Structures are given as C-alpha cells and as structure tokens.
mmCIF file of C-alpha atoms and ligand atoms in Angstrom:
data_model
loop_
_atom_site.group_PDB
_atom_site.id
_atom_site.type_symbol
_atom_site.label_atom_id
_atom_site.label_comp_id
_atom_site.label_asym_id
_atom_site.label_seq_id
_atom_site.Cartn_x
_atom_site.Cartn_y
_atom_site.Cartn_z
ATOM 1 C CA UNK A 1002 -8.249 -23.628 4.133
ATOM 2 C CA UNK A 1003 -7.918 -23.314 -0.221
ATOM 3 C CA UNK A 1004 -11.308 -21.379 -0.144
ATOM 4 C CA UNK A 1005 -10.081 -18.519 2.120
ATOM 5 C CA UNK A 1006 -7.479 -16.078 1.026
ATOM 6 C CA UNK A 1007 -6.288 -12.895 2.200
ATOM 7 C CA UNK A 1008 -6.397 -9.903 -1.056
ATOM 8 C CA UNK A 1009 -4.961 -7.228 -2.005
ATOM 9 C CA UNK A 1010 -5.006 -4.086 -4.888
ATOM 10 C CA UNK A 1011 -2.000 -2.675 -6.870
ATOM 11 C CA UNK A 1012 -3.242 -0.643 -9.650
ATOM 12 C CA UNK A 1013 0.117 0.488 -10.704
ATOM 13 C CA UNK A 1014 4.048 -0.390 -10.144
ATOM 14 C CA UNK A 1015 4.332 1.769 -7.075
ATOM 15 C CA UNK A 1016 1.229 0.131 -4.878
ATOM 16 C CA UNK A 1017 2.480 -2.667 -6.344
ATOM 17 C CA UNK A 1018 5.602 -2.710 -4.235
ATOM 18 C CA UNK A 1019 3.522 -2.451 -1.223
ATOM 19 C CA UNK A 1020 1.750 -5.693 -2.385
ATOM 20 C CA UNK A 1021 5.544 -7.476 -2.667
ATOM 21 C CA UNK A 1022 6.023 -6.637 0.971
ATOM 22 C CA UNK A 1023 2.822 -7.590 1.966
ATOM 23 C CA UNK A 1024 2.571 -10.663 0.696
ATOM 24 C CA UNK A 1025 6.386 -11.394 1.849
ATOM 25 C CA UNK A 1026 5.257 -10.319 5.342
ATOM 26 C CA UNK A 1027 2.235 -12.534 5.452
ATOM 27 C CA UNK A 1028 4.463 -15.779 4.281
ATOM 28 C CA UNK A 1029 6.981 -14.797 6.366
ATOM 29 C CA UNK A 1030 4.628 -14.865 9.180
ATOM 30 C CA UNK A 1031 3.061 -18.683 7.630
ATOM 31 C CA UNK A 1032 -0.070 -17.484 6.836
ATOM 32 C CA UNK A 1033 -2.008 -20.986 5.614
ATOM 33 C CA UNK A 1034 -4.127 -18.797 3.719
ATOM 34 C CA UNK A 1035 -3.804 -18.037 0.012
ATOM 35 C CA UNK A 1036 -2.836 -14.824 -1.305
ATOM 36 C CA UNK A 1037 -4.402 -12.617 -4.225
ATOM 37 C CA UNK A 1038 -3.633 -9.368 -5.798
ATOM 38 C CA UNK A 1039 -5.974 -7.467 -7.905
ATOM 39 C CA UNK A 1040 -3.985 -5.342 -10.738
ATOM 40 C CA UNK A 1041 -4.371 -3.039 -12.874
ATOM 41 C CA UNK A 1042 -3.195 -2.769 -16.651
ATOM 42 C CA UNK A 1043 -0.767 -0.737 -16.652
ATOM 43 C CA UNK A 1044 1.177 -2.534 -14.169
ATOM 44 C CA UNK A 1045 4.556 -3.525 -16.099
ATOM 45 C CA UNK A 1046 5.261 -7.139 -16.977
ATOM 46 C CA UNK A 1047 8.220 -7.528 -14.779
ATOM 47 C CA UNK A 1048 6.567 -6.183 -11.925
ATOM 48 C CA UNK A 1049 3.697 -8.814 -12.727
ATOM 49 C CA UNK A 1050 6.326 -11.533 -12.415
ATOM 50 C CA UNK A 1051 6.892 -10.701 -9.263
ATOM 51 C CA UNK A 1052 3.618 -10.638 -8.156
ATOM 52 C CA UNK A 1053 3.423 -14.307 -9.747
ATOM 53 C CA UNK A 1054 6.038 -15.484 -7.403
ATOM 54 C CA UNK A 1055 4.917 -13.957 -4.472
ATOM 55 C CA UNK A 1056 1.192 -14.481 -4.956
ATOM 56 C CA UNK A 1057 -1.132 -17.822 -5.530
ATOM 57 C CA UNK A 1058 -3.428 -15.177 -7.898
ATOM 58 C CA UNK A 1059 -2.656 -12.187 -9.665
ATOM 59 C CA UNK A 1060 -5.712 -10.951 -11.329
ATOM 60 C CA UNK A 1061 -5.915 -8.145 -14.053
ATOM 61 C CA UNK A 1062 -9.153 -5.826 -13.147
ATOM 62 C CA UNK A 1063 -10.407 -2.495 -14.340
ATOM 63 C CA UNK A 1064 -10.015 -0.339 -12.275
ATOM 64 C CA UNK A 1065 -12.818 1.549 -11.273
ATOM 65 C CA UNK A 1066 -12.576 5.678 -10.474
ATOM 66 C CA UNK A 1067 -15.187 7.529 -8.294
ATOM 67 C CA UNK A 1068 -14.388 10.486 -10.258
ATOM 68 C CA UNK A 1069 -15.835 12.477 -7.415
ATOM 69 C CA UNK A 1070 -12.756 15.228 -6.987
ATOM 70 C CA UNK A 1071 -14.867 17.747 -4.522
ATOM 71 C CA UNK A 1072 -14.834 14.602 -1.877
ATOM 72 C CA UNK A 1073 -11.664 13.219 -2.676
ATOM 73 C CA UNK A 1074 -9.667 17.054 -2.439
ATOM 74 C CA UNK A 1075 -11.703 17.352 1.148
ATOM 75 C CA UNK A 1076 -9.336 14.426 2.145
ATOM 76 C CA UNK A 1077 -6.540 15.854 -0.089
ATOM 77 C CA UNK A 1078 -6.125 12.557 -1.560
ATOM 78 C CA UNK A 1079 -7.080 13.084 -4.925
ATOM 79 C CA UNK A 1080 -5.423 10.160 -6.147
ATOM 80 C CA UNK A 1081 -8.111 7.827 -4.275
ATOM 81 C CA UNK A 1082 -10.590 7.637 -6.494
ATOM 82 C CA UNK A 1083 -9.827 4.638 -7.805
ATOM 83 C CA UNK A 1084 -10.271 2.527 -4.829
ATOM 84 C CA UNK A 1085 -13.430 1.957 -5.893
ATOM 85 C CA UNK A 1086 -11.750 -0.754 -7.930
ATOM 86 C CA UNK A 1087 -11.576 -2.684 -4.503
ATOM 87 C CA UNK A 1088 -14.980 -3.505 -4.608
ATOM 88 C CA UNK A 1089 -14.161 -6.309 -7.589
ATOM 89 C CA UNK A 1090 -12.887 -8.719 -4.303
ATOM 90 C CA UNK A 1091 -16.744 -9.348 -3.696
ATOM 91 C CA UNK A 1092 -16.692 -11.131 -7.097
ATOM 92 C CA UNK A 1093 -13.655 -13.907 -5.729
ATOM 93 C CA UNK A 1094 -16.258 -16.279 -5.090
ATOM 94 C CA UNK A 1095 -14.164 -18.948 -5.763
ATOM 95 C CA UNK A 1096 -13.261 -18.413 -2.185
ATOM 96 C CA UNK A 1097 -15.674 -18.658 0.226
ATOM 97 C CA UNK A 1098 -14.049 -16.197 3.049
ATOM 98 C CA UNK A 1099 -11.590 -13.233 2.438
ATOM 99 C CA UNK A 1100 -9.372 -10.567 4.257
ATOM 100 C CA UNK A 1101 -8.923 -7.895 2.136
ATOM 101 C CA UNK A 1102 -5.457 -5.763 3.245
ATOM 102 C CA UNK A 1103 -4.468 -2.689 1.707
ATOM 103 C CA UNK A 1104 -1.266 -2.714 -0.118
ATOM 104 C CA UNK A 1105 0.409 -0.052 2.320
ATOM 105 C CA UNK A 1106 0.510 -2.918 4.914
ATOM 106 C CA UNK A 1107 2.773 -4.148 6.493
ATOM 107 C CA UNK A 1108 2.200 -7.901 8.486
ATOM 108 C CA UNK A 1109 3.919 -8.325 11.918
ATOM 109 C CA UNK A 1110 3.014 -11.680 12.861
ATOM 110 C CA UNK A 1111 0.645 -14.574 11.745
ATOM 111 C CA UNK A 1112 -3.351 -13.116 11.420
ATOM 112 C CA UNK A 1113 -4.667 -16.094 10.501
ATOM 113 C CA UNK A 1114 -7.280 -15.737 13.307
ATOM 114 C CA UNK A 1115 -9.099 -13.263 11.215
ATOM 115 C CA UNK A 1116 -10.893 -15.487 9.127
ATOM 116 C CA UNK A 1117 -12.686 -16.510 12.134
ATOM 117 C CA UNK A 1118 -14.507 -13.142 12.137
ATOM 118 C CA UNK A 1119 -17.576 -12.411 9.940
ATOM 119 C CA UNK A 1120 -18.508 -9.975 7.089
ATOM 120 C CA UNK A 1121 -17.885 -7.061 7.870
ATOM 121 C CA UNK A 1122 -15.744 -6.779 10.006
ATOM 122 C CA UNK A 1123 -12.682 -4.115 10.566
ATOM 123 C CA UNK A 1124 -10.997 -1.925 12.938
ATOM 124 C CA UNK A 1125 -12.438 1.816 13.847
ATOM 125 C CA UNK A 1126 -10.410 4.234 11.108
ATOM 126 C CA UNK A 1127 -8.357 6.391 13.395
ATOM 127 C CA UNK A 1128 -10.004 9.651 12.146
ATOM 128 C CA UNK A 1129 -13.478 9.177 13.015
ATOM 129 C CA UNK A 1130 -13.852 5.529 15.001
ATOM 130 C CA UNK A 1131 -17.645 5.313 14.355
ATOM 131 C CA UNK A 1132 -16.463 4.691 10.935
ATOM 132 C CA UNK A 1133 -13.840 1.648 10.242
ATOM 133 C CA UNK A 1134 -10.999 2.077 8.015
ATOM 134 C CA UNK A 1135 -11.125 0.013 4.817
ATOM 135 C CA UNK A 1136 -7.715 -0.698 4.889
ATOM 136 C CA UNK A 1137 -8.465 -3.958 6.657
ATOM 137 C CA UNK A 1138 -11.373 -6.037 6.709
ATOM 138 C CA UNK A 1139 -12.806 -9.261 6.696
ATOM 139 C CA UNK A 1140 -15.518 -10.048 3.779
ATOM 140 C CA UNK A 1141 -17.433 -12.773 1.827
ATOM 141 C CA UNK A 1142 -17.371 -12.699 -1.445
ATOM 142 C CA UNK A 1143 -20.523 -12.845 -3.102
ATOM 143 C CA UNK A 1144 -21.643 -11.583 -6.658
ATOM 144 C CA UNK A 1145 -25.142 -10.787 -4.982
ATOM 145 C CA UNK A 1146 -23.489 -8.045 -2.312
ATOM 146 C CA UNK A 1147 -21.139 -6.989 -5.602
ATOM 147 C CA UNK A 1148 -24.372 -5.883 -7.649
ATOM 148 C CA UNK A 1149 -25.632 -4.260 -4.907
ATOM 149 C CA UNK A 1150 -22.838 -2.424 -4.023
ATOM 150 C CA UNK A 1151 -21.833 -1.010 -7.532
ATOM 151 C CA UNK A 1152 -25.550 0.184 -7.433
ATOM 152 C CA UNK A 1153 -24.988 1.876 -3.571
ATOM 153 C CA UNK A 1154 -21.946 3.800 -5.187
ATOM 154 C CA UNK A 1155 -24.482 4.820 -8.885
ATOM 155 C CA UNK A 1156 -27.184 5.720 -6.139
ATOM 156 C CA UNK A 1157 -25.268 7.186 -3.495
ATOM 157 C CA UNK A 1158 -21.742 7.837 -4.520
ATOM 158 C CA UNK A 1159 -19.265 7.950 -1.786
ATOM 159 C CA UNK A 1160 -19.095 10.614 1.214
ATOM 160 C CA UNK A 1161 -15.376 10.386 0.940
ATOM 161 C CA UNK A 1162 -14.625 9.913 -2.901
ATOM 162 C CA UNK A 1163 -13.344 6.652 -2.036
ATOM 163 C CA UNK A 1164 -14.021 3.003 -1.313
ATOM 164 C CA UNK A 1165 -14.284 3.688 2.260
ATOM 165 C CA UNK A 1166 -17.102 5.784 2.343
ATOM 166 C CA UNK A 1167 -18.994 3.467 0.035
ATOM 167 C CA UNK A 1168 -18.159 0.556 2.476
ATOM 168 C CA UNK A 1169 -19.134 2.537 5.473
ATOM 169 C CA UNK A 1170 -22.504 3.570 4.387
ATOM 170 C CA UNK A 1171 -23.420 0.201 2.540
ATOM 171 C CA UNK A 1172 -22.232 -1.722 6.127
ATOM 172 C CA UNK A 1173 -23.889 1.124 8.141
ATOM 173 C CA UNK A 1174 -24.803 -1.318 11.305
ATOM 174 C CA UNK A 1175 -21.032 -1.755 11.691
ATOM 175 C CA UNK A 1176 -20.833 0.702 14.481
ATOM 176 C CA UNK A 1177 -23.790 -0.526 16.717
ATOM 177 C CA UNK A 1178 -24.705 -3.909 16.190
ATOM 178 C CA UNK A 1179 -22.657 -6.166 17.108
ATOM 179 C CA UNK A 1180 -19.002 -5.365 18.511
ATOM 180 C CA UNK A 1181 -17.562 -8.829 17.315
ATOM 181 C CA UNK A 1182 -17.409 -7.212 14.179
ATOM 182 C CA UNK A 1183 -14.957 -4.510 15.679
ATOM 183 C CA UNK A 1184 -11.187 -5.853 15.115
ATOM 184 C CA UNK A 1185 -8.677 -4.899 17.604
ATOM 185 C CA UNK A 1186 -6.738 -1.600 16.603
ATOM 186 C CA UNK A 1187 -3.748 -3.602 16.548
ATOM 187 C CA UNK A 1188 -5.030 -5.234 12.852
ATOM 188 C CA UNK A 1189 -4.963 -1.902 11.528
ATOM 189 C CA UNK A 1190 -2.754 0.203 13.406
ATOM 190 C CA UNK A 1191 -1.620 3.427 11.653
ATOM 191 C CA UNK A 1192 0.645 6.419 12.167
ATOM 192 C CA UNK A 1193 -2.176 8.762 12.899
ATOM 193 C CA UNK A 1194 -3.090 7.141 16.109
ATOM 194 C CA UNK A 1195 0.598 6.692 17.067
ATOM 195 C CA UNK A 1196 0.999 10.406 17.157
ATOM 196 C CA UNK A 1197 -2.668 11.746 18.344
ATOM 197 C CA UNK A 1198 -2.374 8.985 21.504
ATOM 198 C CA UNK A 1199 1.751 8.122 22.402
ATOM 199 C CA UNK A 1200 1.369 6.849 25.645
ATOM 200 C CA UNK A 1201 -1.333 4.096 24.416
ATOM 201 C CA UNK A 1202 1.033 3.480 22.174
ATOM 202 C CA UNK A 1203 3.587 3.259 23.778
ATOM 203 C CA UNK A 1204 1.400 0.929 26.632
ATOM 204 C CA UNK A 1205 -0.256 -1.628 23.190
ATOM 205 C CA UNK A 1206 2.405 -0.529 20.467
ATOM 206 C CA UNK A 1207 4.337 -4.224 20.922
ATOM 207 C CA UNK A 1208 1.010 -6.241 20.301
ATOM 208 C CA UNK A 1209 0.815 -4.699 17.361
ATOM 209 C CA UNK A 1210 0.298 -6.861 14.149
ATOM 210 C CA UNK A 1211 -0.788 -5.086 11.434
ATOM 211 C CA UNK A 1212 0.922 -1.603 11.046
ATOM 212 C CA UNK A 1213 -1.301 0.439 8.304
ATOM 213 C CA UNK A 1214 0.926 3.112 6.295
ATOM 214 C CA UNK A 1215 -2.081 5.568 5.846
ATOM 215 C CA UNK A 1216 -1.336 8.431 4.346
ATOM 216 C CA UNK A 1217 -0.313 10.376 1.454
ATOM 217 C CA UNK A 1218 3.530 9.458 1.881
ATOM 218 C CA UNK A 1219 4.287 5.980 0.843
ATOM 219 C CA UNK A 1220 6.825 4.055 2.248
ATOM 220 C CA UNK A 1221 7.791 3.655 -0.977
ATOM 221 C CA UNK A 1222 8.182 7.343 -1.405
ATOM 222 C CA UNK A 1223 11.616 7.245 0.781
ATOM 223 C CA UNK A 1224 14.744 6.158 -0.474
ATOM 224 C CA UNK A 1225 16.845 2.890 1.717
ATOM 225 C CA UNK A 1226 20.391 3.129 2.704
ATOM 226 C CA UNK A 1227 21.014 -0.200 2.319
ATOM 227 C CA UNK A 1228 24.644 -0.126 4.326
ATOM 228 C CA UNK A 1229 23.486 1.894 7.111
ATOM 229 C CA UNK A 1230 20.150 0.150 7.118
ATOM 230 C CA UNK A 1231 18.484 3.621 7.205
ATOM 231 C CA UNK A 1232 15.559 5.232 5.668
ATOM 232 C CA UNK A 1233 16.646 8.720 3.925
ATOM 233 C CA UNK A 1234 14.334 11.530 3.456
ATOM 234 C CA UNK A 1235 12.306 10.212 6.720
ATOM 235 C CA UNK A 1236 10.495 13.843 7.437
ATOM 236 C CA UNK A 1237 10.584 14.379 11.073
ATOM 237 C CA UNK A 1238 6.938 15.726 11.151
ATOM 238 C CA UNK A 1239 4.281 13.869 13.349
ATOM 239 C CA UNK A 1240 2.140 11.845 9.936
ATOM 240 C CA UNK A 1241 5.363 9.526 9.695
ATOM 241 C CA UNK A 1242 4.964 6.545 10.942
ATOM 242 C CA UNK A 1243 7.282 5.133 13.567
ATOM 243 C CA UNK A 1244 10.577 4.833 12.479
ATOM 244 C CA UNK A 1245 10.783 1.128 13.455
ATOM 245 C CA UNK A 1246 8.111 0.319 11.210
ATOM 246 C CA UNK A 1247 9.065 2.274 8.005
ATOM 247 C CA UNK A 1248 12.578 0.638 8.572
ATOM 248 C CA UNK A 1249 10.874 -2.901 8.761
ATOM 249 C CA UNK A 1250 9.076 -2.438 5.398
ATOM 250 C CA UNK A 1251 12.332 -1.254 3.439
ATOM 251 C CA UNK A 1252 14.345 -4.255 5.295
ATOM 252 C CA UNK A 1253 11.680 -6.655 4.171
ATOM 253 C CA UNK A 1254 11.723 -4.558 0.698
ATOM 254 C CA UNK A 1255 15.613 -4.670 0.018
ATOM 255 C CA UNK A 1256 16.124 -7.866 1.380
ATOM 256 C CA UNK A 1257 13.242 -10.374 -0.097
ATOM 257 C CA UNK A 1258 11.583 -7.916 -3.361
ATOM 258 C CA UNK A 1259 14.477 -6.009 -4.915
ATOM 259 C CA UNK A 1260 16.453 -9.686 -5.907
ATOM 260 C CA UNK A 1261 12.980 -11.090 -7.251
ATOM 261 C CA UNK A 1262 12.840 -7.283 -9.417
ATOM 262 C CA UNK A 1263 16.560 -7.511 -10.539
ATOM 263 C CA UNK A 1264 15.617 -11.297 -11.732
ATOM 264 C CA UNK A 1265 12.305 -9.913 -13.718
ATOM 265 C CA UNK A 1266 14.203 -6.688 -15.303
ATOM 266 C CA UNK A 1267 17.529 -8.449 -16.198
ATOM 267 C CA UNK A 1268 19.587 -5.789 -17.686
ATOM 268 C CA UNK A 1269 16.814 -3.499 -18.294
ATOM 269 C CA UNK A 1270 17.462 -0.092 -15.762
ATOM 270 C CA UNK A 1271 14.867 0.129 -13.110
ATOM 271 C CA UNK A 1272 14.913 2.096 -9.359
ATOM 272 C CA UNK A 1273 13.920 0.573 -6.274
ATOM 273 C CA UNK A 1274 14.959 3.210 -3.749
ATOM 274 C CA UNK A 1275 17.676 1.448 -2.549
ATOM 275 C CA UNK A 1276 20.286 2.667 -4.914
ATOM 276 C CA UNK A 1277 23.037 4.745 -4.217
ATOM 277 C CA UNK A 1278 23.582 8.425 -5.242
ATOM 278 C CA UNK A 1279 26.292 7.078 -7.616
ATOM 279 C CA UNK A 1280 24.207 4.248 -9.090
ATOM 280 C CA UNK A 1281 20.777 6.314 -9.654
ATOM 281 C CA UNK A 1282 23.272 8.724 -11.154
ATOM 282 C CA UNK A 1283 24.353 5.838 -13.869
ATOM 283 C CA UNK A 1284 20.951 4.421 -14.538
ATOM 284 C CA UNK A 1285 19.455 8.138 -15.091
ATOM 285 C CA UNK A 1286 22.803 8.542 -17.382
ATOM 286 C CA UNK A 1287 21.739 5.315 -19.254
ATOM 287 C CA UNK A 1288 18.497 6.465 -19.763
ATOM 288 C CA UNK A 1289 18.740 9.824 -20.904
ATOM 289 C CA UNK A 1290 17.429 9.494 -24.211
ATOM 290 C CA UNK A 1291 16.175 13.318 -24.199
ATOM 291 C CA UNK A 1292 18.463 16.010 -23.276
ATOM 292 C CA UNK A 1293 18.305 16.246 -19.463
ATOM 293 C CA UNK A 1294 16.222 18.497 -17.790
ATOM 294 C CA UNK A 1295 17.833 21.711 -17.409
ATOM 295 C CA UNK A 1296 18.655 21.481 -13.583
ATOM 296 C CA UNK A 1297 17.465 24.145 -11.701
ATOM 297 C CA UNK A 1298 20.857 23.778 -9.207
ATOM 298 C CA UNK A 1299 24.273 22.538 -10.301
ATOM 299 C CA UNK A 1300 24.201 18.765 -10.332
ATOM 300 C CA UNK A 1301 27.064 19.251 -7.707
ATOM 301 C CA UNK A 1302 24.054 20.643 -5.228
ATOM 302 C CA UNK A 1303 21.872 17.952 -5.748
ATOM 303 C CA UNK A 1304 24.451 15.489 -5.160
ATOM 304 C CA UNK A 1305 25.169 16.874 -1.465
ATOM 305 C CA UNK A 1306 21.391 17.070 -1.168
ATOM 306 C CA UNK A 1307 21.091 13.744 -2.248
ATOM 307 C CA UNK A 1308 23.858 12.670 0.118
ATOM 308 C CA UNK A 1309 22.544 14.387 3.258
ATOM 309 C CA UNK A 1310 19.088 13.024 2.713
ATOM 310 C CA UNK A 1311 17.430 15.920 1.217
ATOM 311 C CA UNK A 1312 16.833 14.970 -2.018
ATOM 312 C CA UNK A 1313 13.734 16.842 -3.754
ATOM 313 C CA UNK A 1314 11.590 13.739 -4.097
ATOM 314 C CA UNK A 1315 8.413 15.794 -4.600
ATOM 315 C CA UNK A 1316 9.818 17.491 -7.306
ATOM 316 C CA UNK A 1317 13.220 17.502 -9.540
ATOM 317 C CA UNK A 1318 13.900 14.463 -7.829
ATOM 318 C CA UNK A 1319 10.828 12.603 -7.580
ATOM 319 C CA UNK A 1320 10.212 9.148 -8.371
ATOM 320 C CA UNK A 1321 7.939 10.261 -11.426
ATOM 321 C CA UNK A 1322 10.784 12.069 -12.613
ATOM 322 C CA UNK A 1323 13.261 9.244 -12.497
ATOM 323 C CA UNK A 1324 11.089 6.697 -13.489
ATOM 324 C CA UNK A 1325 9.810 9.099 -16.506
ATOM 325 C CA UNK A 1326 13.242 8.973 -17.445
ATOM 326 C CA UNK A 1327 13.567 5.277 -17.334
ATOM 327 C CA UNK A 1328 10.402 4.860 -18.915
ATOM 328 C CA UNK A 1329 11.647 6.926 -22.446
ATOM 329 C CA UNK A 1330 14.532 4.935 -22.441
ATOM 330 C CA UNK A 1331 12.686 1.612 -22.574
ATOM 331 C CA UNK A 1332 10.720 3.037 -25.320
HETATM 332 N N1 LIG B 1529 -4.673 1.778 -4.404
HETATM 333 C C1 LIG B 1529 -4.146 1.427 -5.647
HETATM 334 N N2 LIG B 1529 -3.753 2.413 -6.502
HETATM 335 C C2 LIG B 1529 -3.852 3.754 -6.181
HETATM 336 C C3 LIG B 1529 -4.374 4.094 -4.898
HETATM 337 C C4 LIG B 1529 -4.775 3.094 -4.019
HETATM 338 O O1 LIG B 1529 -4.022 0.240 -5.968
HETATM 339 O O2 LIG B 1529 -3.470 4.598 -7.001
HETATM 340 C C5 LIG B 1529 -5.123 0.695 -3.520
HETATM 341 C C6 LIG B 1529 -3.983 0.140 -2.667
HETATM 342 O O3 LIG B 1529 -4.243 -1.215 -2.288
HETATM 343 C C7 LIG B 1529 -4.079 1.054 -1.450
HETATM 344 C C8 LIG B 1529 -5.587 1.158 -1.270
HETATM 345 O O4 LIG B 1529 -6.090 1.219 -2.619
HETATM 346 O O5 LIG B 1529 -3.432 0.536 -0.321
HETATM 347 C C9 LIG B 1529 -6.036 2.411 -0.512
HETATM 348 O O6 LIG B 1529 -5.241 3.526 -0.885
HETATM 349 P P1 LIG B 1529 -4.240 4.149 0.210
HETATM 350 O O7 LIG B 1529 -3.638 3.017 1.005
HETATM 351 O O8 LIG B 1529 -3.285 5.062 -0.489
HETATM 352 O O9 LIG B 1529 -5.245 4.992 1.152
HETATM 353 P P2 LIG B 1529 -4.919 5.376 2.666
HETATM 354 O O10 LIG B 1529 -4.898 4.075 3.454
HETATM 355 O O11 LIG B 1529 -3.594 6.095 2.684
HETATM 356 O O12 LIG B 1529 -6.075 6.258 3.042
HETATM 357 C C1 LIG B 1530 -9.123 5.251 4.018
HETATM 358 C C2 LIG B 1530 -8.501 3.886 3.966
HETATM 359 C C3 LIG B 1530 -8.225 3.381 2.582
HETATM 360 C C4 LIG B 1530 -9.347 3.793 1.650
HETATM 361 C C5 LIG B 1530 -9.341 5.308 1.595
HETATM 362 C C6 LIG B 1530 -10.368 5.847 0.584
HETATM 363 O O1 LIG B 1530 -8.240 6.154 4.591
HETATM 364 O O2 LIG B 1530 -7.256 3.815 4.704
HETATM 365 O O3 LIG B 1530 -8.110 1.975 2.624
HETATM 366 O O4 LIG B 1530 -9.101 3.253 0.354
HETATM 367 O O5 LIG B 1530 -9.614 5.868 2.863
HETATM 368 O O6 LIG B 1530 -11.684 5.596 0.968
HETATM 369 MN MN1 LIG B 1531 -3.873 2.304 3.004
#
C-alpha cells in the first residue's frame, strides 16, 4: 500500500547508522511498505546519501528537546531528550497508516502484518509492562492528534523526559481497553527481558522478529572484526543483548551499509567500526591536523588493548574522540 510506511528518527550520524540497518533489514525481509527517516541537521551529507538510497523519504526536521534533565538523569539517559522530535511522524499525513521503529532496531523477518493493527498500538516496555515502549508502534498520522500532542508535552511535560512518557500518558487507555492494541513482545523484544526472564526466552526467543537494542550502549558503540565475524568490546555484563543479535546487526552493517558509506565519502577518511587496529591507526594519522592528544599510555599499550578487545571506547578511545579527529581534518 503507497499510503502506509514504516518511519524512523536519526538525529545525528551515529542513530543514523541504526536507520541504514534498519531499513536494510526491513527490505531484506520485502517489506511492501515504504520507508521514511526523519533527520536532523546536523546529519552529514554523505551520511544523507545513504539514507537516500536506502529510504523512499528522508526528511530534515527540528528536532525537538524536552529539556527536562531531572527526568531524563532518573533514567540516566540524558541524551533522550530529544525524542520528543518523534512526535513530527503524526504530521506524515501523506500516508494514511504508519509504524514508527526506533532506529536501534533491528528487523528479523517480514512485519508487514502490523499495519493491520490500529493507533496505538505497541508492545508492553519491558520495565514497567502497564506502560508500552515507544520503540515500536503503530500510528495514524494526523495533524489534529500532532497539535494536541505538542500541547500534552507544554501542559504536562513528560514523566520520563522523553517521548515515551508523553506517548504513554497522551494514549493512557492503552493498558486497559482493548488488548488488540497490545503487540506481541516479539515486535519489540529487547535485551532487558532476555536477561530478567532466560528460560521464556529461551522457550519464544526463535519467534522473535523485532529485536529492540534498548539501552545506553549502541550497537554501534562496538567495534566489528570483520575476518573473524566477531563483535569486539562485547561487555560480558547482563544489559548486552544476545550475542546472536548484536552479531546480526554488524553483519547486516559491514556487509550492505559500509560499501554504500565508502561510495558517499570517496576518499574523504571516515570510521565505521569495522576497521582494523592498523587502518584506524592510518586514518587517525591522516587526520591529525592538531598535535595528538598526549596519550595517557604508550601508543604500544593501546595497541595490545586495542588488539585484545579492550579498547577505551568510553574514553581515549571513544568514537567522539576519533570522529573529533576526523571531523578537524575535514575542516
Ligand atoms: N534518537 C535520535 N537521536 C538521539 C537519541 C535518540 O535520533 O540522540 C531517536 C532514535 O530513533 C532512537 C530513538 O530516538 O532509536 C529512541 O532513543 P533510544 O533508542 O536511544 O532509546 P532507548 O530505546 O534506548 O530507550
Ligand atoms: C524508551 C524507548 C524509547 C524512547 C525512550 C525515551 O526506553 O525505548 O523509544 O524514546 O524510552 O522516552
Ligand atoms: Mn530504542
């Protein structure tokens, strides 16, 4: 159907990866829907190419920010403020029917079926199941329900800082009236519930068909061995998500996305996460236009903890670093 289409938000480079996979995931799975992603400005122009291939729509939006820190650093997630700029897909009207999929989602098979469901409906967020999670859900867009829900957030903000809580409280029948509006976990199946409840899923994990990287760590926040088809840096603490499905996203990642970024940056340096020690190593040397940061250990150190997986991605090492770097250079 042209008037339904599943949608996304990237409101910078690194979500925006998420929305490569995703949208490689869904046509990989022959979704007959379209496919829109919502971006912000500062998303780069080669990364926007991308998008351009992968997706029938890629619309520039301003991103709106809740602002409210004291609910957002209750759910140590301070960064979630601006998912409030989700609630432009109610102005899409130009389809008639949506699915709205967060970019840290990862498609298993065709979920075409969804559009048969009604506004609003989602799967119970794995935290607190009288709630649903926002990461998934199925909507209509409408510039009426738009109005009034910019004026829920101005009148009642947001009991989690984010676009969740705004959702939840404006769809507040969503627990009790009417369980058709419930989608099975297995449209919005993350981590959290892998590890809080094994054996279910290790009894429903296989139907899964939407795995949900919820979170603060980002698939994207790994690094891909791309001869070894491993994922480096995978902590071993319970939040990850099963290894199987981090694994999938970077195969999907390196595979389809990384030769659609090399064609959009040409010769200009860029990371992906699959690079070698030895090629980060020469893109950070072509792109030191500063003097290097002094490094804290000999460079000989970091390249062993680089090697054994243990790079310091949160900090010397992280991708803001690196892609600080790169960034000066293209300047
Ligand atoms: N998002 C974004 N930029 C940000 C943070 C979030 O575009 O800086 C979008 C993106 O689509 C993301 C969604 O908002 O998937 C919700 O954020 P996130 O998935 O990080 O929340 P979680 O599911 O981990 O609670
Ligand atoms: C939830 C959802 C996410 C939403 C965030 C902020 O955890 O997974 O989609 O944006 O909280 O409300
Ligand atoms: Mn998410």
């Amino acid at each position: 159907m042209a008037d339904q289409a599943f949608v996304t938000l990237a409101t910078n480079d690194n979500y925006a990866k998420g929305a490569m996979v995703l949208a490689q995931s869904l046509r990989n799975h022959n979704t007959s829907k379209k496919l829109v992603v919502l971006i912000g400005t500062h998303v780069a122009d080669p990364v926007r190419q991308v998008l351009n291939r992968l997706y029938d729509e890629v619309l520039v939006v301003d991103v709106l920010d809740s602002g409210d820190t004291a609910h957002l650093s209750m759910m140590k997630r301070p960064e979630l403020g601006v998912t409030f700029t989700k609630l432009h897909c109610w102005t899409l009207t130009q389809y008639s029917k949506c699915v709205f999929m967060d970019a840290d989602t990862l498609v298993l098979a065709n979920i075409d079926e969804l559009f048969e469901r009604e506004e609003l409906s989602a799967a119970p967020d794995p935290g607190w199941p009288d709630c649903f999670n926002s990461g998934v859900f199925v909507f209509r867009p409408s510039k009426e329900v738009y109005g009034k829900l910019l004026t829920h957030c101005e009148e009642k903000g947001s009991f989690d800082g984010g676009d969740q809580g705004v959702l939840n409280s404006y769809f507040n029948t969503w627990a009790t009236e009417d369980i058709s509006k419930h989608l099975p976990f297995i449209y919005n199946l993350s981590s959290i519930a892998i590890y809080s409840y094994l054996p279910a899923f290790k009894q429903y994990g296989k139907e899964a068909k939407v795995v949900h990287f919820l979170g603060k760590i980002k698939p994207w926040n790994y690094t891909y061995d791309s001869k070894n088809k491993s994922v480096k840096g995978q902590s071993q603490d319970p939040s990850t998500l099963h290894p199987n499905y981090l694994l999938q996203w970077w195969e999907l990642f390196s595979s389809s996305v990384v030769p659609m970024m090399k064609e959009s940056y040409g010769n200009q340096p860029f990371l992906t996460g699959c690079e070698s020690v030895e090629e980060v190593h020469e893109i950070a040397s072509k792109v030191h236009s500063q003097a290097p940061l002094p490094p804290q250990i000999s460079s000989k150190e970091r390249q062993q903890q680089w090697e054994q997986g243990q790079a310091d991605y949160m900090g010397m090492d992280s991708f803001d670093n690196i892609q600080r770097k790169l960034d000066s250079f293209l300047k």
